[in-house]
XYZ file of C-alpha atoms in Angstrom:
460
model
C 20.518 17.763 26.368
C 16.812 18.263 26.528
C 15.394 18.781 30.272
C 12.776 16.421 29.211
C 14.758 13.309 28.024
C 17.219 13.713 31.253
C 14.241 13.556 33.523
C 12.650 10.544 31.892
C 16.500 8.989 32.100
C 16.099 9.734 35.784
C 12.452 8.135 36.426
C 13.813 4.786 34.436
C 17.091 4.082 36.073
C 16.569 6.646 39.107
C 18.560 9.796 39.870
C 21.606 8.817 41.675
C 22.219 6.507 38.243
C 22.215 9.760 35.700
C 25.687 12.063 36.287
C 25.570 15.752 34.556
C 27.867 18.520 34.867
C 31.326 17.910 36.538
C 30.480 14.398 37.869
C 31.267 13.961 33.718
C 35.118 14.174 33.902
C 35.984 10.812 34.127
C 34.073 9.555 30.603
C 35.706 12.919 28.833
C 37.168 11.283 25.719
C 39.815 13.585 22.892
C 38.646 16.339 24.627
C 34.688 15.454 24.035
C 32.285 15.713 27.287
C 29.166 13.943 26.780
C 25.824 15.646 27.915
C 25.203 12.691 30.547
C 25.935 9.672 31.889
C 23.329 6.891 32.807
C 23.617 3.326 34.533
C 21.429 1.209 34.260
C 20.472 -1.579 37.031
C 18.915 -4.329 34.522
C 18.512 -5.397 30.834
C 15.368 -4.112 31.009
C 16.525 -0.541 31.943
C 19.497 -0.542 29.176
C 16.660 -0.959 26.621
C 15.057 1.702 28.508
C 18.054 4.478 27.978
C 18.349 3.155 24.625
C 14.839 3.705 23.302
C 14.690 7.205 25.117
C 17.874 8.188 23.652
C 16.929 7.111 20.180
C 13.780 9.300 20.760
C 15.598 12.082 21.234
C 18.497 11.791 17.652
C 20.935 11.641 21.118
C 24.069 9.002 20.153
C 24.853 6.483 22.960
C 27.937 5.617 23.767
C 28.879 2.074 25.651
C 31.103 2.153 28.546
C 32.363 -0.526 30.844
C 35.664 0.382 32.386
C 36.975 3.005 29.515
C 40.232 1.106 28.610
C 39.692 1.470 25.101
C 37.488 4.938 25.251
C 40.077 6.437 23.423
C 40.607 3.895 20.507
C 38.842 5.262 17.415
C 37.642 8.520 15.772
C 36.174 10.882 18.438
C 32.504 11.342 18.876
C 31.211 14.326 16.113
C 28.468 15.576 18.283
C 27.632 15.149 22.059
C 26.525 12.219 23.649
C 25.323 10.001 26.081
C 27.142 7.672 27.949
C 25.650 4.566 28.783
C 27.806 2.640 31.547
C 27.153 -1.302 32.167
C 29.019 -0.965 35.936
C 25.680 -1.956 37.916
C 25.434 -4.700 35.414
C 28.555 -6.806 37.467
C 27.166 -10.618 38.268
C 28.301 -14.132 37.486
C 24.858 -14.819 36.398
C 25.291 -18.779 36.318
C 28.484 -20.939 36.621
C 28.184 -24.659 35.212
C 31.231 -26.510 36.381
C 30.458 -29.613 34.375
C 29.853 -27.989 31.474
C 32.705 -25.628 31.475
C 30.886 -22.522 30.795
C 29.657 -19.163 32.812
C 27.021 -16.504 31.783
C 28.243 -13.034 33.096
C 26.591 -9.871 32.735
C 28.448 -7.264 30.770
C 29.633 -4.636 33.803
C 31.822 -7.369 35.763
C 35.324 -6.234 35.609
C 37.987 -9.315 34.000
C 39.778 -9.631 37.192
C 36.652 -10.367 39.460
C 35.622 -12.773 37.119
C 38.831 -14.753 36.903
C 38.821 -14.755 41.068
C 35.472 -16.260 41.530
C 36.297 -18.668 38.513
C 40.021 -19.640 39.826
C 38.651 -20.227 43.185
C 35.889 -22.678 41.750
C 39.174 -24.078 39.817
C 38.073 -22.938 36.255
C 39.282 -19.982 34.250
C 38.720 -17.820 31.240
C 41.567 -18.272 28.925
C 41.370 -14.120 28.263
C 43.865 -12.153 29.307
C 44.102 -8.578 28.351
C 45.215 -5.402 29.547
C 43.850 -3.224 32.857
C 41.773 -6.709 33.892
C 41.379 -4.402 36.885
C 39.405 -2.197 34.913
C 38.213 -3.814 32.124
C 34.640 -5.669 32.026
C 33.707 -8.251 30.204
C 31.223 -6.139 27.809
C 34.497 -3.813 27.204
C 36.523 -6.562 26.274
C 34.202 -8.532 23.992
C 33.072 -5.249 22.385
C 37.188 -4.249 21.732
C 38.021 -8.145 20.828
C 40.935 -7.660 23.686
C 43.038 -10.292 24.357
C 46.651 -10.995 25.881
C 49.445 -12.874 25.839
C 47.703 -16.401 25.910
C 45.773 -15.733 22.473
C 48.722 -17.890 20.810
C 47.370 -20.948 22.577
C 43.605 -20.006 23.149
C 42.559 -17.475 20.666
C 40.544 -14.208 21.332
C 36.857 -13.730 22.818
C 35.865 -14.558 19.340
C 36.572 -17.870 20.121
C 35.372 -18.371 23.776
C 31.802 -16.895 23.120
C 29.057 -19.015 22.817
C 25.971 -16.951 23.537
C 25.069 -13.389 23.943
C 22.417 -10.904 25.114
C 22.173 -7.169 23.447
C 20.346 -4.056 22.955
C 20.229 -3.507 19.700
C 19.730 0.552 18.568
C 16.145 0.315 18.634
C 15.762 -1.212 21.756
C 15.233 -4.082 20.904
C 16.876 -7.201 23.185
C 18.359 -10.052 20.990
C 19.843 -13.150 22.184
C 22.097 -14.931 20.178
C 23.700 -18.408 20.539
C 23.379 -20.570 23.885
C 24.315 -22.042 26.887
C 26.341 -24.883 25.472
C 29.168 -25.322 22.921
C 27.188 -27.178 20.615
C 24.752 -24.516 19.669
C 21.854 -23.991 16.990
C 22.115 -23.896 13.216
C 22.145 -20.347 11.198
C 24.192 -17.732 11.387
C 26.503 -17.408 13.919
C 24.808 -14.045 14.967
C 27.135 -13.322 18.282
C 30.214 -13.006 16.667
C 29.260 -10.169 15.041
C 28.885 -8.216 18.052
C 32.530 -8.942 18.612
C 35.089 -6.483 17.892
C 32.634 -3.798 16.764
C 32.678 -1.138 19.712
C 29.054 -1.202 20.332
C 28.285 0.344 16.914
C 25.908 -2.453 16.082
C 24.038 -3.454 19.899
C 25.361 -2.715 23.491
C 26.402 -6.159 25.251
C 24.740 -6.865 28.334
C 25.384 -10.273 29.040
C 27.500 -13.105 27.801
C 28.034 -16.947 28.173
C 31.827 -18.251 27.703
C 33.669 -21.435 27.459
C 35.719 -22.359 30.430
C 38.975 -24.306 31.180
C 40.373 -26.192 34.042
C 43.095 -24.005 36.086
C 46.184 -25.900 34.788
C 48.450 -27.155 37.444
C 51.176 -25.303 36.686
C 52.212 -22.485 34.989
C 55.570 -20.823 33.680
C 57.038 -17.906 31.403
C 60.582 -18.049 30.724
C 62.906 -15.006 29.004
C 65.605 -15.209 26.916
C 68.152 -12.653 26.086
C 68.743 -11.738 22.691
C 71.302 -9.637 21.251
C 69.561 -8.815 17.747
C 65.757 -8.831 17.060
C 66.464 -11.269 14.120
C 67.621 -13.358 16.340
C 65.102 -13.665 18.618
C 62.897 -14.247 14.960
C 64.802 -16.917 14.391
C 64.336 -18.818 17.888
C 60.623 -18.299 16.870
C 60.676 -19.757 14.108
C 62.347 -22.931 15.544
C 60.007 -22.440 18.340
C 57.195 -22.634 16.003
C 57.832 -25.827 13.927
C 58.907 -27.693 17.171
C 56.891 -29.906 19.428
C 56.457 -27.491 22.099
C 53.158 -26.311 23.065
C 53.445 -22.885 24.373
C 50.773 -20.530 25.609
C 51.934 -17.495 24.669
C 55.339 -16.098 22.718
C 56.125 -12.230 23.418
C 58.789 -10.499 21.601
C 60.099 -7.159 23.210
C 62.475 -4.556 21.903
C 65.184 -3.416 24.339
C 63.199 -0.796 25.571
C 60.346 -2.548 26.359
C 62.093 -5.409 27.813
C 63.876 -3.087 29.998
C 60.881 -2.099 31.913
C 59.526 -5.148 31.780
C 62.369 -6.790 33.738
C 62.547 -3.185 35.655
C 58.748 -3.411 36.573
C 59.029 0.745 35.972
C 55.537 0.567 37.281
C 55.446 -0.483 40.774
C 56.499 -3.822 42.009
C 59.164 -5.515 39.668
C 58.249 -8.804 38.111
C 61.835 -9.405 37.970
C 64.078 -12.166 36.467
C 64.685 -15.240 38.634
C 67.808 -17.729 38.547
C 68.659 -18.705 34.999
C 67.746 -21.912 34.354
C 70.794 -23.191 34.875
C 71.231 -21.642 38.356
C 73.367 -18.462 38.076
C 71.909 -14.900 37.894
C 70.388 -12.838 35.492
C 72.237 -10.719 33.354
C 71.572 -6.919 33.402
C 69.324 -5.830 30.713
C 71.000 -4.737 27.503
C 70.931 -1.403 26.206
C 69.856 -3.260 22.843
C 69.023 -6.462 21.379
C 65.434 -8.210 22.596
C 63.526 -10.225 24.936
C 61.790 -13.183 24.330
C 59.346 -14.935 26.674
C 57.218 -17.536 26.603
C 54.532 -19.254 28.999
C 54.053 -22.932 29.270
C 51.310 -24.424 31.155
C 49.943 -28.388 31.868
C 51.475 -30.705 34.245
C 54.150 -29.885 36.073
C 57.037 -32.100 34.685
C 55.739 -31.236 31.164
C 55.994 -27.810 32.108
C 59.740 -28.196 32.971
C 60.420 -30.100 30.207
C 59.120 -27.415 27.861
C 60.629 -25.359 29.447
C 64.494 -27.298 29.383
C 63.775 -27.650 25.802
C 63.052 -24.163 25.298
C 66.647 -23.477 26.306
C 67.968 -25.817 23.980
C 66.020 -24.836 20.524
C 66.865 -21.077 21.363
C 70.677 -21.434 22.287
C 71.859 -22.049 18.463
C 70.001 -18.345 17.591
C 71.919 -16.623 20.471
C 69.021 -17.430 22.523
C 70.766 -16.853 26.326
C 70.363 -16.318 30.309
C 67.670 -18.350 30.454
C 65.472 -17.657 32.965
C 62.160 -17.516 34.986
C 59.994 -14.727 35.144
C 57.464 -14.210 38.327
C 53.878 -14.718 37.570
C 53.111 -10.834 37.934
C 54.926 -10.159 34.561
C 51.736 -11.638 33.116
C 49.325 -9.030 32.794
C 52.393 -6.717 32.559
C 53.246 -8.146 28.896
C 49.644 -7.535 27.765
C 50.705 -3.591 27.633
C 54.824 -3.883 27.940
C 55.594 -1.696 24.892
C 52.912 1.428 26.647
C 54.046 1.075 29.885
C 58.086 1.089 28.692
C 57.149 5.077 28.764
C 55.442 7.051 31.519
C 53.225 9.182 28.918
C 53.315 7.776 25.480
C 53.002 10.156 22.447
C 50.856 7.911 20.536
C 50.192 3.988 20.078
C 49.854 1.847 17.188
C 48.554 -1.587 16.945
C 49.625 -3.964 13.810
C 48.243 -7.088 12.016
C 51.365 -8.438 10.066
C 52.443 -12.580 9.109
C 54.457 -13.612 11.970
C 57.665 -13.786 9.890
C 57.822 -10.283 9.268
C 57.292 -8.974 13.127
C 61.112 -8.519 13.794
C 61.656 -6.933 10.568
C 58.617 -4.526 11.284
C 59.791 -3.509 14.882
C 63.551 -3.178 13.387
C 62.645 -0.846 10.507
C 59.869 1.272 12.409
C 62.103 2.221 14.806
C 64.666 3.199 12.587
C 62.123 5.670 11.149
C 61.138 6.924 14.360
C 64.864 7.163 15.702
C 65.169 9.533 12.054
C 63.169 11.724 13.510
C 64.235 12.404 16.721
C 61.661 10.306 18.541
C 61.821 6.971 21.149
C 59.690 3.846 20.303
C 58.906 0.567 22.556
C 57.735 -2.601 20.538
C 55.929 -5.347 22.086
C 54.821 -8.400 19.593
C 52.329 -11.558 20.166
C 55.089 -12.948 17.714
C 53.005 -15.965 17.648
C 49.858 -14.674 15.819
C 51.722 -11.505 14.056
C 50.034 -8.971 16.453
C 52.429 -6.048 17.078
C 51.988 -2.852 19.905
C 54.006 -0.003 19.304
C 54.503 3.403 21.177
C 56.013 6.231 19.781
C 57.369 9.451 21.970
C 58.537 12.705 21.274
C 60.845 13.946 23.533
C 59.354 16.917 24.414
C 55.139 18.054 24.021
C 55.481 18.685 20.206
C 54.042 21.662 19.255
C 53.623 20.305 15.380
C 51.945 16.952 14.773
C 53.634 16.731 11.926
C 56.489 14.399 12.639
C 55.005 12.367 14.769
C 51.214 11.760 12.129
C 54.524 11.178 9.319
C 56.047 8.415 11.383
C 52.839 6.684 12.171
C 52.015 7.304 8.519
C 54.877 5.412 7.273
C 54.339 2.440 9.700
C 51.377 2.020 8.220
C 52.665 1.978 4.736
C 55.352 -0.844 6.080
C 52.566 -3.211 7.651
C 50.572 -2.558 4.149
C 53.758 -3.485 2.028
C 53.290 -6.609 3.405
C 49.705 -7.613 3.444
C 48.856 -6.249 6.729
C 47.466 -3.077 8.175
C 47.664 -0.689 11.775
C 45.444 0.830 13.652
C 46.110 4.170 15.821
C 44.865 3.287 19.351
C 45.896 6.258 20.654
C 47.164 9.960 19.470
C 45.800 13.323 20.701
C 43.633 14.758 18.125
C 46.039 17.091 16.137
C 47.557 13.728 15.184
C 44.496 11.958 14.530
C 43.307 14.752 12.479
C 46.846 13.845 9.949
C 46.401 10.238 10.357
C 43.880 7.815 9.398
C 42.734 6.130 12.914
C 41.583 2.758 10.957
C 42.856 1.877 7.661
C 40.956 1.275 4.442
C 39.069 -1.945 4.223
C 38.130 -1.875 0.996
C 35.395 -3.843 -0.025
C 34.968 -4.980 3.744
C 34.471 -1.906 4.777
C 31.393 -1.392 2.271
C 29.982 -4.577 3.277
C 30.559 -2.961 7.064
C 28.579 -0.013 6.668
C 25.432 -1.782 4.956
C 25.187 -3.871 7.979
C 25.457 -0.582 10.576
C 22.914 1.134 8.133
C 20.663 -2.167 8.637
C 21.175 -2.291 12.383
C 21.352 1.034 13.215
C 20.028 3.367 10.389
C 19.864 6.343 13.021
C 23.322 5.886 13.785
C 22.458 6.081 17.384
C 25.040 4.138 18.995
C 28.858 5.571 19.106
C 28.024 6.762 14.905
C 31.617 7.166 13.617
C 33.932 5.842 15.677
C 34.622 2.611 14.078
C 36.193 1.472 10.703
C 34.477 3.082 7.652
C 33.102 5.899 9.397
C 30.690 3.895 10.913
């Protein structure tokens, strides 16, 4: 990078805010260290970086807490990272109207603890909350276990604030859930990994904390099974919040808690102990929440709908196992080999999980499977028993998984593979027609191609 443009990054944001050199390890990404790293105090000052770095042909790329740096084709030439972590306030709360505007750098789980003790909440829950800030998650469309119930950030935005690639700040939306006419301008921001504008601040809808709370598991001793206890799920009156479907392996370490502290099984509902975890079969839990005797009538009934299915053990599981389903199939494994994320109809997730695991098992190598069986989303990680020297079987298995989710109208993206894999496999899969329509809007937005150029679907 040009002495020049990292001085003038220095004068704008001031030099402790610009890292170079070996205060860069933390943002290297496949491999890829970028030529500096800036942070910028105010909206004012991302606009700033942005309009110097477009100066200068130098590609920006966002970063809030790097949970998802790794998701997408790496970076062809050098950058500049452009971090939102000074950028960390509940700008304005509005009880009565149940929103908040919060600036893009505030990490998920400092939000939700100011909010919970005012008695509201965000209904988001994804991964690494720890870690994750709001601009990361909006920008990755990450969401959790309670997207059955209360959908993605798509659908909790109401307004937002960018930078736009040549500088320019655009605010789209409002304050209030009723909002203007036109396009609806801040979705688009959603979901695109700050290809199109860097978030810097967003307003949300809200929800009362609910007065209770509960998941429940229930033993299964074929995936189909648990499918079928779904489906009857599904087309009964119940209300849940979220319905998870885990393999044996990633139920395992779920109930193990292979991480740290164990979220553990309670009591079965009917008072005895938990059985030990099968070597096969599945998991399924699912989270109720309202009023407490609703709750535990949900929760009875649950028992009831599942039990004709081989639905069994019935049982509580503590409210820690909550952000621990958001990643249960990566975190079955202490180093996974490579992850795959699928968008399939919800009646063919247990038939997906079954058959891509046989493929994988064909090969010598271990999967986990982790489903929002509600919606049809799928998480899949795939290891190789030892570091493989060839890519090859590993890039064929993901390939065929990807041909499965296609056979049936869906399609997979690889959130995760080091690069001799990624360089076998396609890391997004062909749009079509979408895709065209895609890369007319980043050539409108951001002709330069300024911020992260070709990371995202398309080549874009």
């Amino acid at each position: 990078m040009q002495d020049a443009l990292l001085e003038r990054l220095r004068t704008a944001v001031g030099s402790a805010n610009v890292l170079t050199g070996v205060e860069l390890s933390p943002y290297v990404v496949d491999g890829r260290t970028p030529e500096a790293a800036v942070f910028p105090g105010s909206l004012e000052e991302v606009a700033m970086v942005i309009g110097l770095a477009a100066e200068s042909d130098v590609p920006v790329v966002p970063w809030g807490g790097g949970t998802a740096a790794s998701v997408g084709t790496p970076a062809a030439r050098a950058a500049l990272v452009l971090g939102l972590r000074r950028l960390a306030r509940l700008v304005e709360h509005e009880p009565g109207d149940l929103t908040a505007t919060v600036e893009a750098g505030m990490t998920i789980a400092a939000l939700q603890a100011v909010l919970r003790g005012r008695g509201q909440w965000l209904s988001l829950d994804p991964a690494d909350a720890e870690r994750a800030t709001l601009g990361g998650v909006l920008s990755a469309d990450a969401s959790g276990p309670r997207r059955h119930l209360y959908g993605t950030a798509r659908d909790l935005l109401i307004g937002v604030t960018v930078v736009t690639a040549d500088a320019a700040v655009v605010k789209g939306g409002g304050k209030v859930v009723k909002n203007v006419a036109g396009y609806d301008l801040p979705k688009l921001f959603i979901g695109s990994y700050g290809t199109l504008g860097v978030i810097v601040e967003a307003t949300l809808k809200l929800r009362p904390v609910p007065e209770d709370e509960r998941l429940v598991a229930l033993r299964f001793a074929r995936l189909k099974d648990a499918a079928a206890a779904v489906r009857a799920l599904l087309a009964s009156d119940l209300i849940p919040n979220a319905v998870e479907l885990l393999d044996a392996t990633a139920a395992t370490a779920l109930v193990a808690g292979v991480a740290g502290d164990a979220p553990g099984l309670g009591k079965t509902l009917a008072g005895a102990p938990p059985a030990t975890p099968p070597p096969t079969g599945a998991l399924l839990v699912v989270g109720f929440d309202g009023l407490p005797e609703q709750v535990e009538w949900q929760c009875a009934e649950l028992a009831r709908l599942a039990a004709p299915h081989g639905g069994r053990d019935a049982a509580p599981l503590a409210s820690e196992a909550w952000p621990r389903l958001a990643a249960a199939a990566r975190a079955a494994f202490p180093v996974a080999t490579a992850m795959m994320a699928f968008d399939v109809l919800p009646t063919q997730v247990a038939e997906l999980m079954e058959q891509g695991a046989g493929v994988a098992r064909a090969r010598g190598l271990q999967t986990a499977w982790a489903a929002h069986a509600g919606v049809g989303a799928v998480s899949a990680a795939l290891v190789a028993a030892a570091e493989p020297r060839e890519p090859g079987p590993v890039a064929a298995v993901l390939g065929e998984w990807r041909e499965m989710a296609r056979a049936g109208g869906g399609h997979a993206a690889l959130e995760w593979a080091p690069l001799a894999v990624k360089s076998q496999v396609q890391v997004w899969d062909d749009l079509g027609a979408a895709g065209r329509i895609m890369q007319r809007i980043k050539a409108q937005l951001d002709p330069k191609g300024i911020l992260n150029p070709g990371r995202f679907v398309a080549g874009i």
